[in-house]
PDB file of C-alpha atoms in Angstrom:
ATOM      1  CA  MET Y  18      -0.767  -9.971 -13.136  1.00 89.00           C
ATOM      2  CA  ARG Y  19      -2.820  -6.846 -13.213  1.00 85.00           C
ATOM      3  CA  LYS Y  20      -2.544  -6.229  -9.575  1.00 88.00           C
ATOM      4  CA  ASP Y  21       1.260  -6.665  -9.952  1.00 91.00           C
ATOM      5  CA  VAL Y  22       1.773  -4.544 -12.879  1.00 91.00           C
ATOM      6  CA  LEU Y  23      -0.016  -1.626 -11.380  1.00 89.00           C
ATOM      7  CA  GLN Y  24       1.929  -1.458  -8.077  1.00 91.00           C
ATOM      8  CA  SER Y  25       5.315  -1.546  -9.690  1.00 90.00           C
ATOM      9  CA  ILE Y  26       4.215   1.064 -11.844  1.00 92.00           C
ATOM     10  CA  ILE Y  27       3.251   3.064  -8.731  1.00 91.00           C
ATOM     11  CA  ARG Y  28       6.145   2.114  -7.090  1.00 92.00           C
ATOM     12  CA  ASP Y  29       7.664   4.175  -9.907  1.00 92.00           C
ATOM     13  CA  ILE Y  30       5.484   6.880  -9.528  1.00 92.00           C
ATOM     14  CA  GLN Y  31       6.053   7.036  -5.615  1.00 92.00           C
ATOM     15  CA  ASP Y  32       9.876   7.105  -5.981  1.00 92.00           C
ATOM     16  CA  SER Y  33       9.821  10.057  -8.800  1.00 91.00           C
ATOM     17  CA  LYS Y  34       7.398  11.725  -6.574  1.00 91.00           C
ATOM     18  CA  PHE Y  35       6.088  14.602  -9.079  1.00 94.00           C
ATOM     19  CA  PHE Y  36       3.749  13.583 -11.500  1.00 95.00           C
ATOM     20  CA  SER Y  37       1.402  15.037 -14.179  1.00 94.00           C
ATOM     21  CA  ILE Y  38      -2.182  13.453 -14.732  1.00 94.00           C
ATOM     22  CA  MET Y  39      -3.894  13.386 -18.063  1.00 92.00           C
ATOM     23  CA  VAL Y  40      -7.506  12.449 -17.722  1.00 90.00           C
ATOM     24  CA  ASP Y  41     -10.321  12.184 -20.720  1.00 87.00           C
ATOM     25  CA  GLU Y  42     -13.991  11.049 -20.445  1.00 84.00           C
ATOM     26  CA  THR Y  43     -15.601   8.980 -22.908  1.00 81.00           C
ATOM     27  CA  GLN Y  44     -18.661   6.043 -23.189  1.00 78.00           C
ATOM     28  CA  ASP Y  45     -18.138   2.776 -23.503  1.00 78.00           C
ATOM     29  CA  LEU Y  46     -19.673   0.309 -25.907  1.00 75.00           C
ATOM     30  CA  ALA Y  47     -22.660  -0.032 -23.484  1.00 78.00           C
ATOM     31  CA  LYS Y  48     -23.474   3.810 -22.730  1.00 79.00           C
ATOM     32  CA  HIS Y  49     -21.938   3.735 -19.386  1.00 84.00           C
ATOM     33  CA  GLU Y  50     -19.592   7.284 -18.901  1.00 88.00           C
ATOM     34  CA  GLN Y  51     -16.106   6.115 -17.991  1.00 91.00           C
ATOM     35  CA  VAL Y  52     -12.926   7.907 -17.262  1.00 90.00           C
ATOM     36  CA  ALA Y  53      -9.285   7.206 -18.525  1.00 91.00           C
ATOM     37  CA  ILE Y  54      -6.489   8.072 -15.727  1.00 92.00           C
ATOM     38  CA  CYS Y  55      -3.240   8.440 -17.265  1.00 94.00           C
ATOM     39  CA  ILE Y  56       0.202   9.674 -15.366  1.00 94.00           C
ATOM     40  CA  ARG Y  57       3.293  11.019 -16.932  1.00 95.00           C
ATOM     41  CA  TYR Y  58       6.124  10.974 -14.735  1.00 95.00           C
ATOM     42  CA  VAL Y  59      10.182  11.144 -14.834  1.00 94.00           C
ATOM     43  CA  SER Y  60      11.699   7.864 -13.611  1.00 90.00           C
ATOM     44  CA  LYS Y  61      15.116   8.266 -11.407  1.00 87.00           C
ATOM     45  CA  LEU Y  62      17.145   7.583 -14.620  1.00 89.00           C
ATOM     46  CA  PHE Y  63      15.245  10.667 -16.304  1.00 91.00           C
ATOM     47  CA  ILE Y  64      13.606   8.728 -18.189  1.00 93.00           C
ATOM     48  CA  THR Y  65       9.886   9.506 -19.308  1.00 94.00           C
ATOM     49  CA  HIS Y  66       6.973   7.372 -18.862  1.00 94.00           C
ATOM     50  CA  GLU Y  67       3.526   7.748 -19.718  1.00 93.00           C
ATOM     51  CA  VAL Y  68       1.584   5.217 -18.234  1.00 93.00           C
ATOM     52  CA  PHE Y  69      -2.299   4.337 -18.677  1.00 93.00           C
ATOM     53  CA  LEU Y  70      -3.786   3.039 -15.075  1.00 92.00           C
ATOM     54  CA  GLY Y  71      -7.011   2.704 -16.150  1.00 90.00           C
ATOM     55  CA  PHE Y  72     -10.896   3.102 -17.113  1.00 91.00           C
ATOM     56  CA  TYR Y  73     -13.210   4.210 -14.176  1.00 91.00           C
ATOM     57  CA  ARG Y  74     -16.899   4.331 -14.451  1.00 91.00           C
ATOM     58  CA  THR Y  75     -18.669   7.416 -13.036  1.00 89.00           C
ATOM     59  CA  ASP Y  76     -22.169   8.837 -13.260  1.00 88.00           C
ATOM     60  CA  LYS Y  77     -21.534  12.247 -14.028  1.00 85.00           C
ATOM     61  CA  THR Y  78     -19.026  13.808 -15.654  1.00 82.00           C
ATOM     62  CA  ASP Y  79     -19.629  17.242 -13.592  1.00 86.00           C
ATOM     63  CA  GLY Y  80     -16.110  18.839 -11.897  1.00 85.00           C
ATOM     64  CA  GLU Y  81     -16.649  17.830  -8.382  1.00 89.00           C
ATOM     65  CA  THR Y  82     -17.663  14.473  -9.104  1.00 89.00           C
ATOM     66  CA  LEU Y  83     -14.552  14.458 -11.149  1.00 91.00           C
ATOM     67  CA  VAL Y  84     -12.049  15.707  -8.765  1.00 91.00           C
ATOM     68  CA  ASN Y  85     -13.435  13.344  -6.516  1.00 93.00           C
ATOM     69  CA  LEU Y  86     -12.698  10.339  -8.976  1.00 93.00           C
ATOM     70  CA  ILE Y  87      -9.367  11.793  -9.290  1.00 94.00           C
ATOM     71  CA  LYS Y  88      -8.841  12.098  -5.604  1.00 94.00           C
ATOM     72  CA  GLN Y  89     -10.109   8.445  -4.690  1.00 94.00           C
ATOM     73  CA  PHE Y  90      -7.548   7.029  -7.118  1.00 94.00           C
ATOM     74  CA  LEU Y  91      -5.043   8.870  -5.969  1.00 94.00           C
ATOM     75  CA  GLN Y  92      -5.742   7.929  -2.724  1.00 94.00           C
ATOM     76  CA  THR Y  93      -6.417   4.132  -3.157  1.00 93.00           C
ATOM     77  CA  ASN Y  94      -2.573   4.201  -4.818  1.00 93.00           C
ATOM     78  CA  ASN Y  95      -1.351   6.157  -2.499  1.00 93.00           C
ATOM     79  CA  LEU Y  96      -0.162   9.138  -4.501  1.00 94.00           C
ATOM     80  CA  SER Y  97      -0.467  12.804  -3.158  1.00 94.00           C
ATOM     81  CA  ILE Y  98      -2.437  15.695  -4.738  1.00 93.00           C
ATOM     82  CA  GLN Y  99       0.255  17.607  -3.193  1.00 95.00           C
ATOM     83  CA  ASN Y 100       2.848  16.068  -5.650  1.00 95.00           C
ATOM     84  CA  ILE Y 101       1.077  16.588  -9.035  1.00 94.00           C
ATOM     85  CA  ARG Y 102       2.978  19.572 -10.652  1.00 95.00           C
ATOM     86  CA  GLY Y 103       0.766  19.218 -14.315  1.00 92.00           C
ATOM     87  CA  GLN Y 104      -2.469  18.756 -15.561  1.00 92.00           C
ATOM     88  CA  CYS Y 105      -3.537  17.821 -19.189  1.00 88.00           C
ATOM     89  CA  TYR Y 106      -7.118  17.596 -20.129  1.00 85.00           C
ATOM     90  CA  ASP Y 107      -9.532  18.064 -22.860  1.00 82.00           C
ATOM     91  CA  GLY Y 108     -11.447  21.434 -23.033  1.00 73.00           C
ATOM     92  CA  ALA Y 109     -14.929  20.732 -21.959  1.00 75.00           C
ATOM     93  CA  ALA Y 110     -16.112  23.000 -19.479  1.00 69.00           C
ATOM     94  CA  SER Y 111     -16.395  20.493 -16.354  1.00 75.00           C
ATOM     95  CA  MET Y 112     -12.767  19.906 -17.058  1.00 80.00           C
ATOM     96  CA  ARG Y 113     -11.030  23.250 -17.887  1.00 74.00           C
ATOM     97  CA  GLY Y 114     -13.356  25.628 -16.125  1.00 78.00           C
ATOM     98  CA  SER Y 115     -11.959  28.880 -14.162  1.00 78.00           C
ATOM     99  CA  TYR Y 116     -14.115  28.134 -10.926  1.00 80.00           C
ATOM    100  CA  THR Y 117     -15.343  24.980 -10.760  1.00 80.00           C
ATOM    101  CA  GLY Y 118     -13.893  22.262 -13.681  1.00 84.00           C
ATOM    102  CA  VAL Y 119     -11.332  19.760 -12.304  1.00 88.00           C
ATOM    103  CA  GLN Y 120      -8.315  22.076 -13.067  1.00 88.00           C
ATOM    104  CA  ALA Y 121      -9.519  24.697 -10.917  1.00 88.00           C
ATOM    105  CA  ARG Y 122     -10.171  22.371  -7.905  1.00 91.00           C
ATOM    106  CA  ILE Y 123      -7.460  20.482  -7.788  1.00 91.00           C
ATOM    107  CA  GLN Y 124      -5.212  24.027  -8.145  1.00 91.00           C
ATOM    108  CA  SER Y 125      -7.333  25.789  -5.328  1.00 91.00           C
ATOM    109  CA  GLU Y 126      -5.399  22.448  -3.414  1.00 90.00           C
ATOM    110  CA  ASN Y 127      -2.219  22.543  -5.391  1.00 92.00           C
ATOM    111  CA  LYS Y 128      -0.773  25.426  -6.643  1.00 94.00           C
ATOM    112  CA  PHE Y 129       1.398  23.600  -8.463  1.00 93.00           C
ATOM    113  CA  ALA Y 130      -0.400  21.443 -10.938  1.00 88.00           C
ATOM    114  CA  ILE Y 131      -0.091  23.849 -13.766  1.00 88.00           C
ATOM    115  CA  TYR Y 132      -3.150  22.906 -16.337  1.00 88.00           C
ATOM    116  CA  VAL Y 133      -2.355  22.574 -19.490  1.00 86.00           C
ATOM    117  CA  HIS Y 134      -5.283  22.097 -22.553  1.00 82.00           C
ATOM    118  CA  CYS Y 135      -4.222  18.573 -24.465  1.00 76.00           C
ATOM    119  CA  TYR Y 136      -2.548  19.621 -27.445  1.00 74.00           C
ATOM    120  CA  VAL Y 137      -4.201  16.559 -29.419  1.00 78.00           C
ATOM    121  CA  HIS Y 138      -7.446  17.645 -28.478  1.00 76.00           C
ATOM    122  CA  ILE Y 139      -6.586  20.948 -29.780  1.00 78.00           C
ATOM    123  CA  LEU Y 140      -5.206  19.532 -33.227  1.00 83.00           C
ATOM    124  CA  ASN Y 141      -8.333  17.467 -33.189  1.00 79.00           C
ATOM    125  CA  LEU Y 142     -10.842  20.498 -33.036  1.00 80.00           C
ATOM    126  CA  CYS Y 143      -8.132  22.122 -35.841  1.00 84.00           C
ATOM    127  CA  LEU Y 144      -8.546  19.299 -38.081  1.00 85.00           C
ATOM    128  CA  VAL Y 145     -12.503  19.110 -37.829  1.00 83.00           C
ATOM    129  CA  ASP Y 146     -12.646  22.785 -38.421  1.00 85.00           C
ATOM    130  CA  LEU Y 147     -10.726  22.337 -41.695  1.00 85.00           C
ATOM    131  CA  SER Y 148     -12.002  19.149 -42.920  1.00 84.00           C
ATOM    132  CA  LYS Y 149     -15.640  21.404 -42.843  1.00 85.00           C
ATOM    133  CA  GLN Y 150     -14.247  24.221 -45.013  1.00 88.00           C
ATOM    134  CA  THR Y 151     -13.088  21.815 -47.856  1.00 88.00           C
ATOM    135  CA  LEU Y 152     -15.617  21.284 -49.988  1.00 90.00           C
ATOM    136  CA  PHE Y 153     -14.353  17.890 -51.162  1.00 89.00           C
ATOM    137  CA  VAL Y 154     -13.601  16.352 -47.392  1.00 87.00           C
ATOM    138  CA  ARG Y 155     -16.835  17.728 -46.297  1.00 87.00           C
ATOM    139  CA  ASN Y 156     -19.346  16.185 -49.258  1.00 90.00           C
ATOM    140  CA  THR Y 157     -17.550  12.797 -48.580  1.00 89.00           C
ATOM    141  CA  PHE Y 158     -18.215  12.731 -44.924  1.00 86.00           C
ATOM    142  CA  GLY Y 159     -21.944  14.210 -45.195  1.00 88.00           C
ATOM    143  CA  THR Y 160     -22.533  11.439 -47.761  1.00 89.00           C
ATOM    144  CA  LEU Y 161     -21.291   8.690 -45.582  1.00 87.00           C
ATOM    145  CA  GLN Y 162     -23.262  10.099 -42.619  1.00 88.00           C
ATOM    146  CA  THR Y 163     -26.635   9.743 -44.881  1.00 90.00           C
ATOM    147  CA  LEU Y 164     -25.353   6.394 -46.055  1.00 86.00           C
ATOM    148  CA  TYR Y 165     -25.538   5.497 -42.050  1.00 86.00           C
ATOM    149  CA  SER Y 166     -28.760   7.089 -41.294  1.00 88.00           C
ATOM    150  CA  PHE Y 167     -30.483   5.129 -44.493  1.00 88.00           C
ATOM    151  CA  MET Y 168     -29.152   1.758 -43.533  1.00 84.00           C
ATOM    152  CA  GLY Y 169     -29.421   1.982 -40.179  1.00 82.00           C
ATOM    153  CA  ALA Y 170     -32.947   3.514 -40.630  1.00 86.00           C
ATOM    154  CA  SER Y 171     -34.363  -0.087 -41.771  1.00 87.00           C
ATOM    155  CA  SER Y 172     -33.606  -3.375 -40.678  1.00 86.00           C
ATOM    156  CA  LYS Y 173     -34.125  -4.767 -44.063  1.00 89.00           C
ATOM    157  CA  ARG Y 174     -31.393  -2.399 -45.895  1.00 86.00           C
ATOM    158  CA  ASN Y 175     -28.806  -3.312 -42.666  1.00 82.00           C
ATOM    159  CA  SER Y 176     -29.700  -6.715 -44.167  1.00 85.00           C
ATOM    160  CA  VAL Y 177     -28.822  -6.267 -47.632  1.00 85.00           C
ATOM    161  CA  PHE Y 178     -25.843  -4.391 -46.965  1.00 82.00           C
ATOM    162  CA  GLU Y 179     -24.146  -7.159 -44.450  1.00 81.00           C
ATOM    163  CA  LYS Y 180     -25.370  -9.428 -47.373  1.00 83.00           C
ATOM    164  CA  ILE Y 181     -23.013  -7.682 -49.886  1.00 82.00           C
ATOM    165  CA  LEU Y 182     -20.427  -6.935 -47.420  1.00 78.00           C
ATOM    166  CA  SER Y 183     -20.238 -11.011 -47.373  1.00 80.00           C
ATOM    167  CA  THR Y 184     -19.780 -11.670 -50.409  1.00 82.00           C
ATOM    168  CA  SER Y 185     -17.094  -8.797 -51.598  1.00 77.00           C
ATOM    169  CA  SER Y 186     -13.751  -9.365 -51.617  1.00 73.00           C
ATOM    170  CA  ILE Y 187     -13.043  -7.561 -48.544  1.00 69.00           C
ATOM    171  CA  ASN Y 188     -10.712  -9.282 -46.520  1.00 66.00           C
ATOM    172  CA  VAL Y 189     -13.047 -11.018 -43.919  1.00 54.00           C
ATOM    173  CA  SER Y 190     -10.747  -9.579 -40.528  1.00 57.00           C
ATOM    174  CA  GLN Y 191     -11.507  -6.026 -42.288  1.00 56.00           C
ATOM    175  CA  LYS Y 192     -15.135  -6.585 -42.367  1.00 55.00           C
ATOM    176  CA  THR Y 193     -17.220  -3.989 -40.066  1.00 65.00           C
ATOM    177  CA  LYS Y 194     -20.365  -2.280 -39.329  1.00 70.00           C
ATOM    178  CA  LEU Y 195     -21.565   1.161 -40.389  1.00 72.00           C
ATOM    179  CA  LYS Y 196     -20.759   3.636 -37.724  1.00 76.00           C
ATOM    180  CA  SER Y 197     -21.877   7.311 -37.535  1.00 79.00           C
ATOM    181  CA  LEU Y 198     -20.032  10.124 -37.558  1.00 76.00           C
ATOM    182  CA  SER Y 199     -18.068  11.429 -34.982  1.00 73.00           C
ATOM    183  CA  ASP Y 200     -15.822  14.428 -34.437  1.00 67.00           C
ATOM    184  CA  THR Y 201     -13.299  12.676 -32.066  1.00 62.00           C
ATOM    185  CA  ARG Y 202     -13.099   9.639 -35.053  1.00 56.00           C
TER     186      ARG Y 202
END
């Protein structure tokens, strides 16, 4: 079913001819680097589609490796790099770099592939900076990070925490483990 759905989406993208790519890298739970690839296109009925096409594992996240991964993805799916009209990435140097970043390398092959910094990443950066300027928010997150560090440093303390959580009135489906703070979470 996955293959059929993917082929149907790829046919739609090919029919529309031009498209934009959105790529972001992240670590999975097993600490492996993976790249998420999305494509945005407009159908012949002038309907905008934004589709997630999968996660692709990579060992490195430098500009050259990521461009090769994108090119391989495009080639595998019979999509031409010449039909890219937009690129959207985060602000990492390997993505936005003016000389060796992904956007520069793709633009050297296709001058019509305009780069736009991802607005969601910009908003996230603004919110992170804002939260660090607000004393109450900064102290709250600092306390949560200290709690995470304190509990995580000892299996005994973590066990006590889990026991308290299991006896609490919190709905079972809402129970979770403590997580370290992250600027992107």
